[in-house]
mmCIF file of C-alpha atoms in Angstrom:
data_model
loop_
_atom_site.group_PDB
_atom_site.id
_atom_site.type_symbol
_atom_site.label_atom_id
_atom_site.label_comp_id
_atom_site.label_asym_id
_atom_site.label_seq_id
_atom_site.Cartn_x
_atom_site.Cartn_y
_atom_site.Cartn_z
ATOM 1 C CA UNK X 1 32.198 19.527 163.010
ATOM 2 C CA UNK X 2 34.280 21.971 160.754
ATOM 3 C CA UNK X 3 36.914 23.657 163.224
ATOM 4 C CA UNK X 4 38.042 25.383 159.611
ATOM 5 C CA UNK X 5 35.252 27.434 159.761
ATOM 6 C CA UNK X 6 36.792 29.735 162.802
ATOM 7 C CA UNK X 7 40.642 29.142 161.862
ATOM 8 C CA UNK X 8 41.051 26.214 164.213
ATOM 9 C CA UNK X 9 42.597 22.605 163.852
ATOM 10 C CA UNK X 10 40.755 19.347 165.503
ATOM 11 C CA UNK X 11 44.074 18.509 166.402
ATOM 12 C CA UNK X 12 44.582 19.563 170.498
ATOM 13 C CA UNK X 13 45.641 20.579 172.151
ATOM 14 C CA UNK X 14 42.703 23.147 172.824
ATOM 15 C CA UNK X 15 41.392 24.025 176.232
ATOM 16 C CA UNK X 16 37.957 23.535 176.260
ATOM 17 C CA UNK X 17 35.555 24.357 179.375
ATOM 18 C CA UNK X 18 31.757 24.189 179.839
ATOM 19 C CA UNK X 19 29.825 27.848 179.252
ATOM 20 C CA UNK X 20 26.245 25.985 180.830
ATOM 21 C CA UNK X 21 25.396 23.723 183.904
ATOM 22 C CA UNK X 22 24.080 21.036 181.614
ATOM 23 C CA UNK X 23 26.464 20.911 179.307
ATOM 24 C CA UNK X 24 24.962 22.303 176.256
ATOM 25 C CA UNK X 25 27.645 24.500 174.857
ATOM 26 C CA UNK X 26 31.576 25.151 175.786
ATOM 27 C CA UNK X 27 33.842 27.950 175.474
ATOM 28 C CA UNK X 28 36.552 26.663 173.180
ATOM 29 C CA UNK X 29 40.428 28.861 173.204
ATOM 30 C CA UNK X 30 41.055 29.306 169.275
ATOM 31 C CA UNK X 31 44.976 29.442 169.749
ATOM 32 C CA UNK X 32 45.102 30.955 166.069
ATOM 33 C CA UNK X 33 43.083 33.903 167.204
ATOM 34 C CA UNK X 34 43.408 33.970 170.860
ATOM 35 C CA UNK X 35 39.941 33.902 170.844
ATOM 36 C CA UNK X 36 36.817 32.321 173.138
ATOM 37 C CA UNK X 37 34.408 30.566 170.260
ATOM 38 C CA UNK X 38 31.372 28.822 171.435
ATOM 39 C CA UNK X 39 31.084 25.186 170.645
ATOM 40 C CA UNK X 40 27.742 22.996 170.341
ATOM 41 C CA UNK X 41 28.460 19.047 170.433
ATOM 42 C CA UNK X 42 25.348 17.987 170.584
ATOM 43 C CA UNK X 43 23.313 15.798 167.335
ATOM 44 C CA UNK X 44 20.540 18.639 167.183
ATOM 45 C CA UNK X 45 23.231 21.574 167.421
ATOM 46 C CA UNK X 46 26.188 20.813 166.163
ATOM 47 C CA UNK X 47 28.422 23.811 165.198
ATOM 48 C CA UNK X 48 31.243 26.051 166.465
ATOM 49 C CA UNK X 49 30.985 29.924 166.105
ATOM 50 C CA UNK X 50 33.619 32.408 166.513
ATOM 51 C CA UNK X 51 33.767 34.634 169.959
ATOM 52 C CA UNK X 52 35.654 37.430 171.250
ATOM 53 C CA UNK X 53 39.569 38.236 170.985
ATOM 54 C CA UNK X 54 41.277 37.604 174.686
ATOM 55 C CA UNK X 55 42.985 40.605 174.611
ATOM 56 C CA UNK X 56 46.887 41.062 175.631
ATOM 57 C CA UNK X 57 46.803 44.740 176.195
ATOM 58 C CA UNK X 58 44.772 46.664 178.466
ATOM 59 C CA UNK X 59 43.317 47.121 182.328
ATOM 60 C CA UNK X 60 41.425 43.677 181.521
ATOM 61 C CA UNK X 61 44.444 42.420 179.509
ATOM 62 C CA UNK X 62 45.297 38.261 179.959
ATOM 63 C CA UNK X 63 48.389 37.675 179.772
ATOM 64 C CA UNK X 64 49.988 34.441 178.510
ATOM 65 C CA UNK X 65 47.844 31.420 179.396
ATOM 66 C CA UNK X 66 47.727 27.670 178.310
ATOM 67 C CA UNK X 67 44.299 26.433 180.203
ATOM 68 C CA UNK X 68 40.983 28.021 181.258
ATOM 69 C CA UNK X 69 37.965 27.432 183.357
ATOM 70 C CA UNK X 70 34.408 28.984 183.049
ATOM 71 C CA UNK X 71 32.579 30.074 186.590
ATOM 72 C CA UNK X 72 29.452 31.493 185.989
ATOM 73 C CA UNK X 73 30.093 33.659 189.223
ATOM 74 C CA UNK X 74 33.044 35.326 188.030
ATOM 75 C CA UNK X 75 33.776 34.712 184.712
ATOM 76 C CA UNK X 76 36.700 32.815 182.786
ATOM 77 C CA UNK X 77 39.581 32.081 184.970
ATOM 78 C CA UNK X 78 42.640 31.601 182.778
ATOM 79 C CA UNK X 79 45.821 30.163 184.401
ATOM 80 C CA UNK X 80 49.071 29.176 183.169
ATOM 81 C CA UNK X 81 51.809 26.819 185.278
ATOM 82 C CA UNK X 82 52.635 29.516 188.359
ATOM 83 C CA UNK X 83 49.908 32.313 187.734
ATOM 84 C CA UNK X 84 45.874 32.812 187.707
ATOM 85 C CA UNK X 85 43.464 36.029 186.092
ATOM 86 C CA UNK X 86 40.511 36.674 185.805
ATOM 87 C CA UNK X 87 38.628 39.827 185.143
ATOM 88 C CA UNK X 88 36.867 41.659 187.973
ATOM 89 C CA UNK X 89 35.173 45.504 187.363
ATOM 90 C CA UNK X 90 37.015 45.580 184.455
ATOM 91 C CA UNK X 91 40.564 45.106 185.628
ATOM 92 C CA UNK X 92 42.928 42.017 185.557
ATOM 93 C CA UNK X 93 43.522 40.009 188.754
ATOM 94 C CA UNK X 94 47.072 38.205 188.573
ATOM 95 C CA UNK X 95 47.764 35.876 191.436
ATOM 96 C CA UNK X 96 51.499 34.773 190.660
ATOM 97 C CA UNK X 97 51.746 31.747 193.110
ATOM 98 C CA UNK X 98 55.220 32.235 193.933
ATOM 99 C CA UNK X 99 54.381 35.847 195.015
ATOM 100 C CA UNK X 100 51.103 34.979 196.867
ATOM 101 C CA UNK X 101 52.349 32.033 198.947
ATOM 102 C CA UNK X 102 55.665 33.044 199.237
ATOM 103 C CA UNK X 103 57.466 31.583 202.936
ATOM 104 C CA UNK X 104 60.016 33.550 202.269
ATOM 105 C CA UNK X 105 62.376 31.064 200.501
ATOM 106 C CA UNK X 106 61.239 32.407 196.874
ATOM 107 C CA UNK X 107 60.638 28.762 195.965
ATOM 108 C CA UNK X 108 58.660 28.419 192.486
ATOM 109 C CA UNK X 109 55.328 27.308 193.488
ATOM 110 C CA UNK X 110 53.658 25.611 190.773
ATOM 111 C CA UNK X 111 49.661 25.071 189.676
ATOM 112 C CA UNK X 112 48.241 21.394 189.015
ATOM 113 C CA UNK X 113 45.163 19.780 188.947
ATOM 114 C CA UNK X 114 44.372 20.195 185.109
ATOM 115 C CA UNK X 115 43.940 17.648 182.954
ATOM 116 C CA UNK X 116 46.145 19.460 180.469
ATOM 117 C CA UNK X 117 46.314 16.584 178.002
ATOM 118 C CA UNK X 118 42.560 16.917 177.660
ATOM 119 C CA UNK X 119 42.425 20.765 178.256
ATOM 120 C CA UNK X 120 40.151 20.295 180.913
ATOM 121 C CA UNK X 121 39.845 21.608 184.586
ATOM 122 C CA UNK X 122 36.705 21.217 186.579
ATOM 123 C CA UNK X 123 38.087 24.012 189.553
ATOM 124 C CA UNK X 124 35.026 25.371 191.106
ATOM 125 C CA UNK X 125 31.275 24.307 191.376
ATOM 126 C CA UNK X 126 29.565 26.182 187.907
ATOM 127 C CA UNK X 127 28.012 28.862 190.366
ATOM 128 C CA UNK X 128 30.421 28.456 192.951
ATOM 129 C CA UNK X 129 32.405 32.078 194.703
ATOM 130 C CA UNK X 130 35.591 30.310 195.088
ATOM 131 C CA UNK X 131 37.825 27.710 193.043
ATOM 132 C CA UNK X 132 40.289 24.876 194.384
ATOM 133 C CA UNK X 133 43.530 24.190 193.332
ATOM 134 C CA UNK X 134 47.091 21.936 193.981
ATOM 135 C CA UNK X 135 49.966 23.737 194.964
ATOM 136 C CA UNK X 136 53.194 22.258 193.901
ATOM 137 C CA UNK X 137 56.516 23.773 195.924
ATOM 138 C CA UNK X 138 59.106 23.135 193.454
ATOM 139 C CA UNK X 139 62.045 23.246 195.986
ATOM 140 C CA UNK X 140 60.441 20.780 198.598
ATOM 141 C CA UNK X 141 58.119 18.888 195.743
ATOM 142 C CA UNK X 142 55.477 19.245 198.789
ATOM 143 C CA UNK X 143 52.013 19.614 197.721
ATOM 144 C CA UNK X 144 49.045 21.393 198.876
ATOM 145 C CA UNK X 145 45.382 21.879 198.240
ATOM 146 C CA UNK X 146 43.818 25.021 198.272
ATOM 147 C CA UNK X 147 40.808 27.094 197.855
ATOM 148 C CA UNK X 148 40.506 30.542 196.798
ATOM 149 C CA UNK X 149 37.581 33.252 197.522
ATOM 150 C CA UNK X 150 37.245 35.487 194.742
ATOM 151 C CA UNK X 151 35.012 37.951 197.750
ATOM 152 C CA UNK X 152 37.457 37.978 199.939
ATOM 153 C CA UNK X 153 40.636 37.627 197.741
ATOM 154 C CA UNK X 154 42.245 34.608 200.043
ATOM 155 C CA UNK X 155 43.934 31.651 199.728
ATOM 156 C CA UNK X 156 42.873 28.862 202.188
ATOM 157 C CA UNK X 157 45.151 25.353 203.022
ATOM 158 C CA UNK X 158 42.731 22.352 202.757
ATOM 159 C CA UNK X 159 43.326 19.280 205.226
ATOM 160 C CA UNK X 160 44.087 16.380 203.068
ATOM 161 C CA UNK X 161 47.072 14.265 202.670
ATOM 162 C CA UNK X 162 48.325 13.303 198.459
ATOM 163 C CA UNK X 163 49.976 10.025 197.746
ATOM 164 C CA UNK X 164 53.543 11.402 197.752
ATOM 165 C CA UNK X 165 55.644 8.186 198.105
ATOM 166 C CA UNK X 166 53.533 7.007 195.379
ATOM 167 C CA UNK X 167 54.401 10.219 192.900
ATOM 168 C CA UNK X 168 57.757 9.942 194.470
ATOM 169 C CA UNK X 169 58.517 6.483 193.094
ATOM 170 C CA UNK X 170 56.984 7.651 189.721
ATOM 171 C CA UNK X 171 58.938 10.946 189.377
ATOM 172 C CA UNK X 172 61.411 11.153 186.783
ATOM 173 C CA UNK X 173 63.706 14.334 186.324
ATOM 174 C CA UNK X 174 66.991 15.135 183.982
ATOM 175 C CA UNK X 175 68.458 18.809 184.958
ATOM 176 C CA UNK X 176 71.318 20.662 183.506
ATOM 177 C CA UNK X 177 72.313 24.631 184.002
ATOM 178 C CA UNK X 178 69.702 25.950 182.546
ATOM 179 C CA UNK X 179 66.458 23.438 182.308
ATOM 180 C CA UNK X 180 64.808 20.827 184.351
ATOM 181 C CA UNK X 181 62.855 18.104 182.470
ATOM 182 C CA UNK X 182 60.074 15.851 184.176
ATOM 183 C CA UNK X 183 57.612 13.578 183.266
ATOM 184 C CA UNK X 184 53.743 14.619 184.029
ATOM 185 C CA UNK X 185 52.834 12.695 187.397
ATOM 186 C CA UNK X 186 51.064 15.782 189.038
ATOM 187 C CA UNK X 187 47.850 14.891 190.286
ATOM 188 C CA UNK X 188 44.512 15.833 189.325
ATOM 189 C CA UNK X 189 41.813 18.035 190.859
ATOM 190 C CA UNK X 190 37.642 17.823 190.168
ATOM 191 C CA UNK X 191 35.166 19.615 191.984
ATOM 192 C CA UNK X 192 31.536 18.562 192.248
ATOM 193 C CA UNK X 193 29.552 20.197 194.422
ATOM 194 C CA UNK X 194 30.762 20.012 198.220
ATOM 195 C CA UNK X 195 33.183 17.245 197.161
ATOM 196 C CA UNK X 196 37.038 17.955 195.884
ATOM 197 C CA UNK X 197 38.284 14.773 194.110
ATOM 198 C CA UNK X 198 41.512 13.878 193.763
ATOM 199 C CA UNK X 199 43.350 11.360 191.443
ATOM 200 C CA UNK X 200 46.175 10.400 189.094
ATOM 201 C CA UNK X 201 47.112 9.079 185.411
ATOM 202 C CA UNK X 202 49.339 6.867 186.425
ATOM 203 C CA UNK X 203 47.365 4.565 188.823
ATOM 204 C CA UNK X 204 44.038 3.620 190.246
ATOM 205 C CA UNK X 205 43.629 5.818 193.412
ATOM 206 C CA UNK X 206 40.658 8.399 193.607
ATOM 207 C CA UNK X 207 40.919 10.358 196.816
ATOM 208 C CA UNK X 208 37.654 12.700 197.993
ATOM 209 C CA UNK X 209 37.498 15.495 200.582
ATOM 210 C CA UNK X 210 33.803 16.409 201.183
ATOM 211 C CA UNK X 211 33.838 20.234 201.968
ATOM 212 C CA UNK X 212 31.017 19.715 204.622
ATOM 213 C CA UNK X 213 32.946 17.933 206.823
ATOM 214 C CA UNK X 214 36.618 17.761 205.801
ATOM 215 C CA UNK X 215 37.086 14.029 205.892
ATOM 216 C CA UNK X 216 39.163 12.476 203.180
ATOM 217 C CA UNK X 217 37.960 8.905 201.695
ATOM 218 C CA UNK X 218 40.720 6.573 199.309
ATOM 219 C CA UNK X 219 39.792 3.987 197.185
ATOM 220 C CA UNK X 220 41.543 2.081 194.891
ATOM 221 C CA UNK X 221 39.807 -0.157 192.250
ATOM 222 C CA UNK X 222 40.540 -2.967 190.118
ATOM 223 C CA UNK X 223 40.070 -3.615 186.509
ATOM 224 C CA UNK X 224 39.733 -6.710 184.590
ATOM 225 C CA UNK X 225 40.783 -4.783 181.259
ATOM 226 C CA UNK X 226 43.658 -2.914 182.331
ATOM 227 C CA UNK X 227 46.928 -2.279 184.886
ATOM 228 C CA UNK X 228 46.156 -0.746 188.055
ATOM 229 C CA UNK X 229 49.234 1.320 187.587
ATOM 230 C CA UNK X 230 52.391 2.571 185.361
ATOM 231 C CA UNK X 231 55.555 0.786 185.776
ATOM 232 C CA UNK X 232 57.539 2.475 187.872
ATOM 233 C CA UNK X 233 60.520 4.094 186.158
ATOM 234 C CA UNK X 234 64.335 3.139 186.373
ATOM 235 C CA UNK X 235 66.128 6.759 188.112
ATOM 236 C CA UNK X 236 68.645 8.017 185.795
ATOM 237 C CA UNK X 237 71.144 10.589 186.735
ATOM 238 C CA UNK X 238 72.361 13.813 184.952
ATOM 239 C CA UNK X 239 74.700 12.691 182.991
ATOM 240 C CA UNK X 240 72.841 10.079 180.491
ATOM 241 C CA UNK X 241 70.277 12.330 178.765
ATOM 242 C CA UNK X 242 69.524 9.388 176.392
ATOM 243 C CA UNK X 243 68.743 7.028 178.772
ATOM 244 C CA UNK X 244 66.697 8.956 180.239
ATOM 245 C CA UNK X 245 64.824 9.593 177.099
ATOM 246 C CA UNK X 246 64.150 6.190 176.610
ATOM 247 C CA UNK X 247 62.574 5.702 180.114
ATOM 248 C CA UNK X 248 60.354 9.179 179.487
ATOM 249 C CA UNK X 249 59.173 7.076 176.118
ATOM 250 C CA UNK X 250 58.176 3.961 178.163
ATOM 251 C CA UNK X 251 56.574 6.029 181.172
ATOM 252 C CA UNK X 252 54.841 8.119 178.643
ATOM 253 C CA UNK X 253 53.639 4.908 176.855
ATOM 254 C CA UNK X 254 52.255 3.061 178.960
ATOM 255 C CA UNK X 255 48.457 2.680 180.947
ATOM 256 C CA UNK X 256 47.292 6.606 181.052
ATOM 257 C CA UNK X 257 44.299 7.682 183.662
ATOM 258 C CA UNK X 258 42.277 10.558 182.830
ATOM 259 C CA UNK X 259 40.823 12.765 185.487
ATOM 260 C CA UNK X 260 37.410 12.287 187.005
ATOM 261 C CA UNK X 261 34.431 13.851 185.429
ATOM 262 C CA UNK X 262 30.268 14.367 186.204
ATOM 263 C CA UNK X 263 28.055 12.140 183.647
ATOM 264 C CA UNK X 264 24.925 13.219 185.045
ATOM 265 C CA UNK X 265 23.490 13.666 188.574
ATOM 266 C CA UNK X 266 23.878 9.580 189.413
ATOM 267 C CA UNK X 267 27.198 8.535 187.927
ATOM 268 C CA UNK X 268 30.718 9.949 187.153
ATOM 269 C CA UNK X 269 33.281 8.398 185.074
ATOM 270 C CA UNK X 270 37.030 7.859 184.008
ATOM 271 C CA UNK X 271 38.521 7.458 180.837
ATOM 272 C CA UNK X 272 41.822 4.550 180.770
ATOM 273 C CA UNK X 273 43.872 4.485 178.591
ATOM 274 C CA UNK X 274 46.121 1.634 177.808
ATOM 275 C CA UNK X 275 49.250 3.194 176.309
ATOM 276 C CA UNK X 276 49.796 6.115 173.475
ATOM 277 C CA UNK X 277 50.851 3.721 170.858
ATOM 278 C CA UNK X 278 47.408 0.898 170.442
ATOM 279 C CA UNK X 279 45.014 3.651 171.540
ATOM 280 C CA UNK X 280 42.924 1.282 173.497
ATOM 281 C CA UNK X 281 39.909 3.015 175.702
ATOM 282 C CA UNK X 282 38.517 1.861 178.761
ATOM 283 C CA UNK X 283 35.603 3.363 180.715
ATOM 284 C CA UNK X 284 34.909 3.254 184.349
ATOM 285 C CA UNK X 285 31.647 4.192 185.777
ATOM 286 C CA UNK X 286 31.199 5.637 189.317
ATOM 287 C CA UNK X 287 28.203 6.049 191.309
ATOM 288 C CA UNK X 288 28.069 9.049 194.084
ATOM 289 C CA UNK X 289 28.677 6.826 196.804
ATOM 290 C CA UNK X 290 32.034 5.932 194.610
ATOM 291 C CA UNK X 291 31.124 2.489 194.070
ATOM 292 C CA UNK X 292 32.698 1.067 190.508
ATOM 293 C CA UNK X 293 29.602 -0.109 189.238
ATOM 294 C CA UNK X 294 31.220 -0.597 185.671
ATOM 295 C CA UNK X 295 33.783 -0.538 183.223
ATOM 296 C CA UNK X 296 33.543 -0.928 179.728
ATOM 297 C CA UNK X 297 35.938 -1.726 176.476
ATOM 298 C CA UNK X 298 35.165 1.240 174.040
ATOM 299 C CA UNK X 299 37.443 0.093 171.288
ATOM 300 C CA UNK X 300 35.590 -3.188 171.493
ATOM 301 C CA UNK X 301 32.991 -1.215 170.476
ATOM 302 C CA UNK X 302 34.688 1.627 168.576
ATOM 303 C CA UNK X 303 38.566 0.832 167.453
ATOM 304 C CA UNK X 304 38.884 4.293 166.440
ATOM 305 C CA UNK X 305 38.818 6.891 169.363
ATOM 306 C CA UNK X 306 41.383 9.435 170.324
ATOM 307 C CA UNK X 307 41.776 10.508 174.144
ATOM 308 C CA UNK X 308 40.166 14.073 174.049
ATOM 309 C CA UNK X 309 36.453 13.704 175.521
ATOM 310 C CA UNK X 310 33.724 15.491 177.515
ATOM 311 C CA UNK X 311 30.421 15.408 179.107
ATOM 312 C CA UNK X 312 27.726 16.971 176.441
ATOM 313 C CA UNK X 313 24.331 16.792 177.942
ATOM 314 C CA UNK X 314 24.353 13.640 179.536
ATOM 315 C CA UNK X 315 26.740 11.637 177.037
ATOM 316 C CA UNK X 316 30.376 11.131 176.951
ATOM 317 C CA UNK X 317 31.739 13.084 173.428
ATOM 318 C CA UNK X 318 35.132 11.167 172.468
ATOM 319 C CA UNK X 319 37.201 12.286 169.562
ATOM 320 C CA UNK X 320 37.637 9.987 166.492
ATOM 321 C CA UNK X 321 41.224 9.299 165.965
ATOM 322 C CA UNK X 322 40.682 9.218 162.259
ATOM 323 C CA UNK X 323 39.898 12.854 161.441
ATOM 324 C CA UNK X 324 39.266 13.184 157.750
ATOM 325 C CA UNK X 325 41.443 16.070 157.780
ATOM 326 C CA UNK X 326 42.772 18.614 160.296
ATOM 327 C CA UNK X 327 40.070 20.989 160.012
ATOM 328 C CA UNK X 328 37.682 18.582 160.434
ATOM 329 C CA UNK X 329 36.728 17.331 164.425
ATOM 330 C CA UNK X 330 35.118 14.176 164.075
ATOM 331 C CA UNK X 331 33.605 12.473 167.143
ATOM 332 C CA UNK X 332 31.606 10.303 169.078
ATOM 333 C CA UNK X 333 28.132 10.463 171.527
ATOM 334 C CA UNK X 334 28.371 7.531 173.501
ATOM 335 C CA UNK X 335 25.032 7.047 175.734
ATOM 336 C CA UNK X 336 25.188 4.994 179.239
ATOM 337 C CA UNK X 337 21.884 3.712 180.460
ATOM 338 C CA UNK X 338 21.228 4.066 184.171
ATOM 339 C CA UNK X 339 22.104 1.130 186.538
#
């Protein structure tokens, strides 16, 4: 697909979020333009048209924003790492985290749950009047799950408990005066239907809260192909920026997990990834009682693939990592056959 032809470079990152419930075409964020094009992935339509300027200025204005998510009830929620908006009669909504859930202690409260180096974030159900999110309390490092009504304009707390000594071992920081620096351990969110799922890239746990009842299930699965999680990192203090460096190189290079996404209405799946440097892809397959019914070497099959990929209409799209040139986003349809 030529990207050239609206401006943009196949290179991400690029948010990217689905504009249909079948995956058909996505709203892509042309950072050149600040612009929503429309993207078609799949082998009958395959092109990328240009969209409409997000505008700055204005009583619908967006301000700054690094990911997106399309809800077919509301519109395009934009978000960046403390703040939400999203357009409503014509006017901007900003819900600044800090300000919203503020105790009182005007500690930074932070957003996660995007897969930001995919540009992906499945928040809400595709007709769905709310959206779910992870707060992060930068002062306490607690976090908390949440659910937002865009009806009422509320925040909710959701009961579920994250794996904090786990991200607590696997937390690396170096801080000075004026900047902190941190590795990216901050869990994932994905919402299908009445279920919330919760996971990690940097070990095997998938953790689900089912909205009917609020019970919380944890499983942790094995691989044949690859580690179940990232080494844990040696603790540096403030005063040895370059070893600390070096340990944010090894953390960042070794066994990556991507967040959890729909296939079709039978199976979901996560992409593995063994470290930056070999680019070795693994595939898990999930069934809806979360059952690992399969995983899969995709470089065995395909040696060249990149990490960035998506559900289009019932296939898993994964990029090429041997673009011809930047304009240029080459890919992959890979097809799964029921089991």
């Amino acid at each position: 697909m030529d990207f050239g032809e609206v401006g943009m470079s196949s290179e991400m990152p690029f948010s990217i979020s689905p504009l249909d419930k079948n995956n058909e075409s996505f709203l892509v964020f042309n950072t050149f333009y600040r612009r929503l094009d429309t993207a078609f992935f799949s082998l009958e339509n395959n092109r990328i048209v240009s969209g409409l300027e997000v505008s700055k200025e204005g009583p619908g204005g967006i301000p700054s924003f690094d990911i997106f998510s399309y809800n077919k009830y509301i519109g395009v929620i934009y978000m960046n790492g403390n703040s939400f908006f999203y357009n409503k009669d014509d006017y901007t909504v900003k819900l600044n985290m800090t300000n919203e859930l503020d105790n009182g202690s005007s500690s930074i409260k932070s957003i996660y749950g995007a897969d930001r180096r995919n540009g992906t974030f499945q928040m809400s159900t595709f007709m769905g009047d709310n959206f779910s999110i992870i707060i992060h309390d930068n002062d306490t490092n607690a976090h908390l799950l949440m659910s937002y009504d865009f009806d009422s304009n509320n925040f909710h707390d959701l009961p579920f408990s994250f794996d904090d000594d786990q991200m607590m071992k696997q937390d690396m920081q170096f801080k000075n005066e004026s900047v902190t620096i941190r590795n990216t351990y901050a869990p994932y969110l994905t919402v299908f239907d009445s279920l919330l799922i919760i996971s990690y890239p940097f070990f095997n746990k998938i953790s689900v809260l089912s909205l009917e009842d609020y019970k919380q299930s944890d499983y942790l699965f094995e691989s044949e192909f690859f580690k179940t999680q990232k080494d844990l990192p040696v603790k540096t203090d403030n005063s040895d920026y370059e070893k600390f460096g070096e340990e944010f190189t090894k953390w960042n290079n070794d066994v990556h997990y991507a967040s959890i996404t729909r296939l079709n209405n039978k199976l979901m799946y996560r992409m593995v990834f063994e470290n930056i440097s070999s680019w070795k892809v693994y595939l898990e397959l999930f069934n809806n009682s979360f059952e690992k019914v399969g995983e899969f070497d995709l470089t065995a099959l395909q040696p060249d693939l990149k990490w960035f990929h998506i559900t289009v209409e019932g296939k898993i799209l994964i990029q090429s990592s041997k673009d011809p040139d930047e304009d240029i986003f080459k890919y992959y349809l890979i097809s799964v056959e029921e089991i």
